[in-house]
Amino acid sequence: MNANQSVCHRFVRVGAILAMALVGACNARQAHPEIARVLDDQIAAWNRGDLDGFMAGYWKSDDLTFETTGGVTKGWQAVLERYRKRYATRDQMGTLRFRDLVISRTGPDAAEASGRWEVRAVDGRSSGHFYLTMRQIDGAWVIVKDRTTSD
């Protein structure tokens, strides 16, 4: 194989990898639309400055678990207060987006979702990874455990 063919093969491989990544992201939402809708609703609520709407995606229970490198917060109300303290104003909330979303059903009423999060606010940009355990409770998909890290 000559140098030109080698370069061409590299471009084809890179293109194929990028195409698979795009298809994977689309498939997560298409294969599990009811779960993706919970996350999309959270993004929309956040971007409206609506923390209560954002929290609607979480299990409203004292057993809800939210883990970060800073520790563990238990209970829906405690998680809401944590968000209110960290994001006290609409400007601090900024704009949220998720990317590299992967959703896997782990049972008839259980799923896992993971990806990257990013908030762009007037005071800068923050980002990291999230890993969610979700359950279908009383007919609705909710987050029962959230493990979030920051870059």
Short mmCIF file of N, CA and C in Angstrom, two decimals:
data_model
loop_
_atom_site.label_atom_id
_atom_site.label_comp_id
_atom_site.label_asym_id
_atom_site.label_seq_id
_atom_site.Cartn_x
_atom_site.Cartn_y
_atom_site.Cartn_z
N MET A 1 0.85 -1.16 0.00
CA MET A 1 0.00 0.00 0.00
C MET A 1 0.90 1.23 0.00
N ASN A 2 0.59 2.18 -0.90
CA ASN A 2 1.41 3.40 -0.95
C ASN A 2 0.91 4.41 0.07
N ALA A 3 1.62 5.53 0.20
CA ALA A 3 1.31 6.55 1.21
C ALA A 3 -0.08 7.15 0.99
N ASN A 4 -0.46 7.39 -0.26
CA ASN A 4 -1.78 7.98 -0.53
C ASN A 4 -2.91 7.04 -0.10
N GLN A 5 -2.73 5.74 -0.38
CA GLN A 5 -3.75 4.77 0.02
C GLN A 5 -3.84 4.68 1.54
N SER A 6 -2.70 4.75 2.21
CA SER A 6 -2.68 4.69 3.67
C SER A 6 -3.44 5.87 4.29
N VAL A 7 -3.22 7.07 3.76
CA VAL A 7 -3.93 8.26 4.24
C VAL A 7 -5.42 8.12 3.98
N CYS A 8 -5.78 7.64 2.81
CA CYS A 8 -7.18 7.45 2.45
C CYS A 8 -7.85 6.46 3.40
N HIS A 9 -7.18 5.36 3.72
CA HIS A 9 -7.74 4.35 4.63
C HIS A 9 -7.94 4.95 6.02
N ARG A 10 -7.02 5.79 6.46
CA ARG A 10 -7.17 6.44 7.78
C ARG A 10 -8.42 7.32 7.80
N PHE A 11 -8.62 8.10 6.73
CA PHE A 11 -9.80 8.96 6.67
C PHE A 11 -11.08 8.14 6.69
N VAL A 12 -11.08 7.03 5.97
CA VAL A 12 -12.26 6.17 5.95
C VAL A 12 -12.53 5.60 7.34
N ARG A 13 -11.49 5.16 8.04
CA ARG A 13 -11.67 4.62 9.39
C ARG A 13 -12.18 5.68 10.35
N VAL A 14 -11.60 6.87 10.31
CA VAL A 14 -12.05 7.96 11.18
C VAL A 14 -13.50 8.31 10.87
N GLY A 15 -13.84 8.37 9.60
CA GLY A 15 -15.22 8.67 9.21
C GLY A 15 -16.18 7.61 9.71
N ALA A 16 -15.79 6.35 9.63
CA ALA A 16 -16.65 5.26 10.10
C ALA A 16 -16.85 5.34 11.61
N ILE A 17 -15.79 5.65 12.35
CA ILE A 17 -15.90 5.77 13.80
C ILE A 17 -16.83 6.93 14.17
N LEU A 18 -16.67 8.06 13.50
CA LEU A 18 -17.55 9.21 13.78
C LEU A 18 -19.00 8.88 13.46
N ALA A 19 -19.23 8.20 12.36
CA ALA A 19 -20.60 7.83 11.98
C ALA A 19 -21.21 6.89 13.02
N MET A 20 -20.44 5.93 13.52
CA MET A 20 -20.96 5.02 14.54
C MET A 20 -21.29 5.78 15.82
N ALA A 21 -20.47 6.75 16.19
CA ALA A 21 -20.74 7.54 17.39
C ALA A 21 -22.04 8.33 17.24
N LEU A 22 -22.25 8.91 16.07
CA LEU A 22 -23.48 9.67 15.83
C LEU A 22 -24.70 8.77 15.85
N VAL A 23 -24.60 7.61 15.23
CA VAL A 23 -25.70 6.66 15.21
C VAL A 23 -25.99 6.19 16.63
N GLY A 24 -24.96 5.94 17.43
CA GLY A 24 -25.15 5.51 18.81
C GLY A 24 -25.90 6.55 19.61
N ALA A 25 -25.56 7.83 19.45
CA ALA A 25 -26.24 8.89 20.19
C ALA A 25 -27.71 8.97 19.77
N CYS A 26 -27.97 8.86 18.47
CA CYS A 26 -29.35 8.89 17.99
C CYS A 26 -30.11 7.67 18.49
N ASN A 27 -29.46 6.51 18.47
CA ASN A 27 -30.13 5.28 18.88
C ASN A 27 -30.53 5.29 20.34
N ALA A 28 -29.73 5.91 21.22
CA ALA A 28 -30.08 5.97 22.64
C ALA A 28 -31.43 6.64 22.81
N ARG A 29 -31.64 7.74 22.11
CA ARG A 29 -32.91 8.47 22.22
C ARG A 29 -34.03 7.72 21.50
N GLN A 30 -33.72 7.11 20.36
CA GLN A 30 -34.75 6.42 19.60
C GLN A 30 -35.15 5.10 20.25
N ALA A 31 -34.18 4.39 20.80
CA ALA A 31 -34.46 3.08 21.38
C ALA A 31 -35.18 3.19 22.72
N HIS A 32 -34.97 4.29 23.43
CA HIS A 32 -35.55 4.45 24.76
C HIS A 32 -36.16 5.85 24.90
N PRO A 33 -37.14 6.18 24.06
CA PRO A 33 -37.67 7.55 24.05
C PRO A 33 -38.30 7.98 25.37
N GLU A 34 -38.93 7.04 26.08
CA GLU A 34 -39.59 7.41 27.33
C GLU A 34 -38.57 7.80 28.40
N ILE A 35 -37.39 7.19 28.35
CA ILE A 35 -36.33 7.53 29.30
C ILE A 35 -35.63 8.81 28.86
N ALA A 36 -35.34 8.91 27.57
CA ALA A 36 -34.70 10.12 27.05
C ALA A 36 -35.58 11.35 27.29
N ARG A 37 -36.89 11.18 27.24
CA ARG A 37 -37.81 12.30 27.46
C ARG A 37 -37.62 12.90 28.86
N VAL A 38 -37.38 12.05 29.86
CA VAL A 38 -37.15 12.55 31.23
C VAL A 38 -35.93 13.47 31.23
N LEU A 39 -34.87 13.06 30.57
CA LEU A 39 -33.64 13.86 30.54
C LEU A 39 -33.84 15.13 29.71
N ASP A 40 -34.55 15.01 28.59
CA ASP A 40 -34.84 16.19 27.77
C ASP A 40 -35.70 17.20 28.54
N ASP A 41 -36.67 16.68 29.30
CA ASP A 41 -37.50 17.58 30.12
C ASP A 41 -36.67 18.27 31.19
N GLN A 42 -35.70 17.55 31.75
CA GLN A 42 -34.82 18.18 32.74
C GLN A 42 -34.01 19.31 32.11
N ILE A 43 -33.47 19.07 30.93
CA ILE A 43 -32.69 20.10 30.24
C ILE A 43 -33.56 21.32 29.98
N ALA A 44 -34.78 21.10 29.48
CA ALA A 44 -35.68 22.21 29.17
C ALA A 44 -36.02 23.00 30.43
N ALA A 45 -36.31 22.31 31.52
CA ALA A 45 -36.63 22.99 32.78
C ALA A 45 -35.44 23.80 33.27
N TRP A 46 -34.27 23.20 33.25
CA TRP A 46 -33.05 23.90 33.69
C TRP A 46 -32.85 25.17 32.88
N ASN A 47 -32.98 25.05 31.58
CA ASN A 47 -32.72 26.19 30.70
C ASN A 47 -33.80 27.27 30.80
N ARG A 48 -34.93 26.96 31.43
CA ARG A 48 -35.95 27.96 31.76
C ARG A 48 -35.70 28.58 33.13
N GLY A 49 -34.72 28.03 33.87
CA GLY A 49 -34.46 28.49 35.23
C GLY A 49 -35.41 27.87 36.24
N ASP A 50 -35.96 26.71 35.92
CA ASP A 50 -36.99 26.05 36.73
C ASP A 50 -36.41 24.84 37.46
N LEU A 51 -35.85 25.06 38.66
CA LEU A 51 -35.26 23.95 39.41
C LEU A 51 -36.31 22.92 39.84
N ASP A 52 -37.51 23.38 40.19
CA ASP A 52 -38.56 22.42 40.57
C ASP A 52 -38.90 21.52 39.38
N GLY A 53 -38.99 22.09 38.19
CA GLY A 53 -39.23 21.29 36.99
C GLY A 53 -38.09 20.33 36.71
N PHE A 54 -36.86 20.79 36.91
CA PHE A 54 -35.69 19.94 36.74
C PHE A 54 -35.76 18.75 37.70
N MET A 55 -36.15 19.02 38.94
CA MET A 55 -36.21 17.98 39.96
C MET A 55 -37.35 16.99 39.72
N ALA A 56 -38.29 17.31 38.83
CA ALA A 56 -39.38 16.38 38.52
C ALA A 56 -38.84 15.08 37.93
N GLY A 57 -37.62 15.09 37.40
CA GLY A 57 -37.02 13.88 36.85
C GLY A 57 -36.45 12.96 37.91
N TYR A 58 -36.39 13.43 39.15
CA TYR A 58 -35.87 12.63 40.25
C TYR A 58 -37.01 12.00 41.05
N TRP A 59 -36.72 10.86 41.64
CA TRP A 59 -37.65 10.16 42.50
C TRP A 59 -37.91 11.01 43.74
N LYS A 60 -39.14 11.36 43.98
CA LYS A 60 -39.48 12.21 45.13
C LYS A 60 -39.58 11.32 46.36
N SER A 61 -38.41 10.97 46.90
CA SER A 61 -38.32 10.03 48.01
C SER A 61 -37.12 10.38 48.88
N ASP A 62 -37.21 10.00 50.14
CA ASP A 62 -36.06 10.15 51.03
C ASP A 62 -34.94 9.19 50.66
N ASP A 63 -35.23 8.21 49.80
CA ASP A 63 -34.23 7.23 49.38
C ASP A 63 -33.46 7.64 48.12
N LEU A 64 -33.82 8.77 47.52
CA LEU A 64 -33.04 9.28 46.38
C LEU A 64 -31.60 9.50 46.83
N THR A 65 -30.64 9.11 45.99
CA THR A 65 -29.22 9.28 46.31
C THR A 65 -28.55 10.10 45.23
N PHE A 66 -27.79 11.12 45.65
CA PHE A 66 -27.04 11.98 44.74
C PHE A 66 -25.59 11.97 45.22
N GLU A 67 -24.68 11.40 44.40
CA GLU A 67 -23.27 11.27 44.77
C GLU A 67 -22.41 12.18 43.91
N THR A 68 -21.50 12.88 44.56
CA THR A 68 -20.48 13.66 43.87
C THR A 68 -19.15 13.40 44.56
N THR A 69 -18.08 13.95 44.02
CA THR A 69 -16.79 13.80 44.69
C THR A 69 -16.80 14.48 46.06
N GLY A 70 -17.73 15.41 46.27
CA GLY A 70 -17.85 16.11 47.55
C GLY A 70 -18.65 15.36 48.59
N GLY A 71 -19.28 14.25 48.23
CA GLY A 71 -20.04 13.49 49.20
C GLY A 71 -21.36 12.99 48.65
N VAL A 72 -22.18 12.50 49.56
CA VAL A 72 -23.47 11.90 49.21
C VAL A 72 -24.59 12.72 49.84
N THR A 73 -25.60 13.02 49.04
CA THR A 73 -26.80 13.70 49.53
C THR A 73 -27.95 12.72 49.39
N LYS A 74 -28.71 12.54 50.47
CA LYS A 74 -29.84 11.61 50.47
C LYS A 74 -31.15 12.39 50.56
N GLY A 75 -32.11 11.98 49.74
CA GLY A 75 -33.45 12.54 49.81
C GLY A 75 -33.70 13.63 48.79
N TRP A 76 -34.92 13.60 48.22
CA TRP A 76 -35.30 14.55 47.17
C TRP A 76 -35.19 15.99 47.65
N GLN A 77 -35.71 16.30 48.82
CA GLN A 77 -35.70 17.67 49.32
C GLN A 77 -34.27 18.15 49.54
N ALA A 78 -33.41 17.29 50.07
CA ALA A 78 -32.01 17.66 50.31
C ALA A 78 -31.28 17.93 48.99
N VAL A 79 -31.59 17.13 47.96
CA VAL A 79 -30.97 17.35 46.65
C VAL A 79 -31.44 18.69 46.07
N LEU A 80 -32.74 18.97 46.18
CA LEU A 80 -33.27 20.25 45.70
C LEU A 80 -32.57 21.41 46.42
N GLU A 81 -32.42 21.33 47.72
CA GLU A 81 -31.75 22.40 48.47
C GLU A 81 -30.30 22.55 48.05
N ARG A 82 -29.65 21.43 47.75
CA ARG A 82 -28.26 21.48 47.27
C ARG A 82 -28.18 22.26 45.96
N TYR A 83 -29.10 21.95 45.03
CA TYR A 83 -29.13 22.69 43.77
C TYR A 83 -29.45 24.16 44.00
N ARG A 84 -30.41 24.46 44.87
CA ARG A 84 -30.77 25.86 45.13
C ARG A 84 -29.59 26.65 45.70
N LYS A 85 -28.80 26.01 46.54
CA LYS A 85 -27.64 26.68 47.13
C LYS A 85 -26.57 26.95 46.07
N ARG A 86 -26.32 25.95 45.24
CA ARG A 86 -25.27 26.08 44.21
C ARG A 86 -25.70 26.99 43.06
N TYR A 87 -26.96 26.95 42.70
CA TYR A 87 -27.49 27.71 41.56
C TYR A 87 -28.61 28.62 42.04
N ALA A 88 -28.25 29.62 42.83
CA ALA A 88 -29.23 30.49 43.49
C ALA A 88 -29.94 31.43 42.52
N THR A 89 -29.31 31.75 41.40
CA THR A 89 -29.92 32.68 40.45
C THR A 89 -29.98 32.05 39.06
N ARG A 90 -30.82 32.62 38.22
CA ARG A 90 -30.93 32.15 36.82
C ARG A 90 -29.59 32.28 36.12
N ASP A 91 -28.86 33.37 36.37
CA ASP A 91 -27.55 33.56 35.75
C ASP A 91 -26.57 32.47 36.16
N GLN A 92 -26.63 32.03 37.41
CA GLN A 92 -25.74 30.96 37.87
C GLN A 92 -26.12 29.62 37.23
N MET A 93 -27.40 29.44 36.94
CA MET A 93 -27.84 28.19 36.31
C MET A 93 -27.32 28.09 34.88
N GLY A 94 -27.31 29.19 34.16
CA GLY A 94 -26.82 29.17 32.79
C GLY A 94 -27.63 28.25 31.91
N THR A 95 -26.93 27.62 30.96
CA THR A 95 -27.55 26.73 29.99
C THR A 95 -26.95 25.33 30.14
N LEU A 96 -27.81 24.33 30.27
CA LEU A 96 -27.39 22.94 30.45
C LEU A 96 -27.53 22.19 29.14
N ARG A 97 -26.57 21.31 28.91
CA ARG A 97 -26.72 20.36 27.80
C ARG A 97 -26.10 19.04 28.19
N PHE A 98 -26.63 17.96 27.64
CA PHE A 98 -26.09 16.62 27.80
C PHE A 98 -25.56 16.18 26.45
N ARG A 99 -24.49 15.40 26.47
CA ARG A 99 -24.00 14.80 25.22
C ARG A 99 -23.42 13.42 25.52
N ASP A 100 -23.11 12.71 24.46
CA ASP A 100 -22.59 11.34 24.57
C ASP A 100 -23.53 10.46 25.40
N LEU A 101 -24.82 10.64 25.22
CA LEU A 101 -25.81 9.93 26.01
C LEU A 101 -25.88 8.45 25.63
N VAL A 102 -25.84 7.61 26.65
CA VAL A 102 -26.01 6.16 26.48
C VAL A 102 -27.11 5.74 27.45
N ILE A 103 -28.10 5.04 26.93
CA ILE A 103 -29.20 4.54 27.77
C ILE A 103 -29.28 3.04 27.58
N SER A 104 -29.33 2.31 28.70
CA SER A 104 -29.43 0.86 28.66
C SER A 104 -30.55 0.40 29.58
N ARG A 105 -31.45 -0.40 29.05
CA ARG A 105 -32.47 -1.01 29.91
C ARG A 105 -31.80 -2.17 30.63
N THR A 106 -31.96 -2.23 31.93
CA THR A 106 -31.37 -3.30 32.73
C THR A 106 -32.44 -4.24 33.28
N GLY A 107 -33.67 -3.96 32.96
CA GLY A 107 -34.80 -4.78 33.39
C GLY A 107 -36.08 -4.15 32.88
N PRO A 108 -37.22 -4.77 33.13
CA PRO A 108 -38.48 -4.22 32.62
C PRO A 108 -38.81 -2.85 33.20
N ASP A 109 -38.35 -2.58 34.41
CA ASP A 109 -38.63 -1.28 35.04
C ASP A 109 -37.35 -0.62 35.56
N ALA A 110 -36.23 -0.93 34.92
CA ALA A 110 -34.94 -0.40 35.36
C ALA A 110 -34.08 -0.03 34.15
N ALA A 111 -33.31 1.04 34.32
CA ALA A 111 -32.43 1.49 33.24
C ALA A 111 -31.25 2.25 33.83
N GLU A 112 -30.23 2.40 33.01
CA GLU A 112 -29.08 3.22 33.35
C GLU A 112 -28.87 4.21 32.22
N ALA A 113 -28.48 5.41 32.56
CA ALA A 113 -28.17 6.43 31.56
C ALA A 113 -26.86 7.09 31.97
N SER A 114 -26.02 7.36 30.99
CA SER A 114 -24.76 8.03 31.29
C SER A 114 -24.42 8.97 30.15
N GLY A 115 -23.53 9.89 30.44
CA GLY A 115 -23.10 10.83 29.43
C GLY A 115 -22.30 11.95 30.05
N ARG A 116 -22.17 13.01 29.30
CA ARG A 116 -21.47 14.20 29.77
C ARG A 116 -22.48 15.32 29.94
N TRP A 117 -22.24 16.17 30.94
CA TRP A 117 -23.07 17.35 31.16
C TRP A 117 -22.18 18.58 31.03
N GLU A 118 -22.80 19.69 30.67
CA GLU A 118 -22.09 20.95 30.59
C GLU A 118 -23.05 22.08 30.93
N VAL A 119 -22.61 22.98 31.79
CA VAL A 119 -23.36 24.19 32.11
C VAL A 119 -22.51 25.38 31.70
N ARG A 120 -23.08 26.23 30.87
CA ARG A 120 -22.43 27.50 30.50
C ARG A 120 -23.22 28.62 31.15
N ALA A 121 -22.54 29.35 32.04
CA ALA A 121 -23.19 30.42 32.78
C ALA A 121 -22.34 31.69 32.67
N VAL A 122 -22.87 32.79 33.18
CA VAL A 122 -22.15 34.06 33.08
C VAL A 122 -20.81 34.00 33.81
N ASP A 123 -20.70 33.15 34.84
CA ASP A 123 -19.45 33.05 35.58
C ASP A 123 -18.52 31.97 35.04
N GLY A 124 -18.83 31.41 33.88
CA GLY A 124 -17.94 30.43 33.26
C GLY A 124 -18.65 29.16 32.87
N ARG A 125 -17.85 28.15 32.60
CA ARG A 125 -18.34 26.86 32.11
C ARG A 125 -17.92 25.79 33.10
N SER A 126 -18.82 24.86 33.37
CA SER A 126 -18.47 23.68 34.16
C SER A 126 -19.01 22.46 33.43
N SER A 127 -18.34 21.33 33.64
CA SER A 127 -18.74 20.13 32.92
C SER A 127 -18.27 18.90 33.68
N GLY A 128 -18.73 17.76 33.24
CA GLY A 128 -18.34 16.50 33.85
C GLY A 128 -19.13 15.35 33.28
N HIS A 129 -19.16 14.26 34.03
CA HIS A 129 -19.86 13.04 33.63
C HIS A 129 -21.02 12.78 34.59
N PHE A 130 -22.03 12.08 34.09
CA PHE A 130 -23.11 11.63 34.96
C PHE A 130 -23.41 10.17 34.67
N TYR A 131 -23.84 9.48 35.70
CA TYR A 131 -24.25 8.09 35.60
C TYR A 131 -25.52 7.96 36.44
N LEU A 132 -26.63 7.64 35.81
CA LEU A 132 -27.92 7.62 36.47
C LEU A 132 -28.50 6.21 36.53
N THR A 133 -29.05 5.87 37.67
CA THR A 133 -29.86 4.66 37.80
C THR A 133 -31.30 5.13 37.80
N MET A 134 -32.09 4.56 36.90
CA MET A 134 -33.49 4.99 36.76
C MET A 134 -34.42 3.80 36.96
N ARG A 135 -35.60 4.11 37.47
CA ARG A 135 -36.62 3.09 37.68
C ARG A 135 -37.95 3.64 37.19
N GLN A 136 -38.79 2.72 36.75
CA GLN A 136 -40.16 3.10 36.42
C GLN A 136 -41.00 2.85 37.67
N ILE A 137 -41.46 3.94 38.27
CA ILE A 137 -42.23 3.86 39.52
C ILE A 137 -43.59 4.51 39.28
N ASP A 138 -44.63 3.77 39.57
CA ASP A 138 -46.00 4.27 39.34
C ASP A 138 -46.18 4.77 37.91
N GLY A 139 -45.59 4.04 36.96
CA GLY A 139 -45.75 4.36 35.54
C GLY A 139 -44.85 5.45 35.00
N ALA A 140 -44.02 6.06 35.85
CA ALA A 140 -43.14 7.15 35.40
C ALA A 140 -41.67 6.78 35.61
N TRP A 141 -40.83 7.11 34.63
CA TRP A 141 -39.40 6.91 34.77
C TRP A 141 -38.81 8.04 35.59
N VAL A 142 -38.04 7.68 36.62
CA VAL A 142 -37.41 8.67 37.50
C VAL A 142 -35.99 8.24 37.83
N ILE A 143 -35.17 9.21 38.16
CA ILE A 143 -33.79 8.95 38.59
C ILE A 143 -33.83 8.60 40.07
N VAL A 144 -33.29 7.44 40.43
CA VAL A 144 -33.25 7.04 41.84
C VAL A 144 -31.85 7.19 42.42
N LYS A 145 -30.84 7.22 41.53
CA LYS A 145 -29.46 7.42 41.98
C LYS A 145 -28.72 8.19 40.90
N ASP A 146 -28.06 9.25 41.30
CA ASP A 146 -27.31 10.12 40.39
C ASP A 146 -25.88 10.20 40.89
N ARG A 147 -24.95 9.76 40.06
CA ARG A 147 -23.52 9.89 40.36
C ARG A 147 -22.95 10.86 39.34
N THR A 148 -22.56 12.03 39.81
CA THR A 148 -22.10 13.09 38.93
C THR A 148 -20.70 13.53 39.34
N THR A 149 -19.83 13.67 38.36
CA THR A 149 -18.47 14.16 38.62
C THR A 149 -18.24 15.43 37.81
N SER A 150 -17.30 16.22 38.27
CA SER A 150 -16.91 17.44 37.56
C SER A 150 -15.52 17.25 36.99
N ASP A 151 -15.28 17.89 35.85
CA ASP A 151 -13.94 17.85 35.25
C ASP A 151 -12.98 18.70 36.05
#
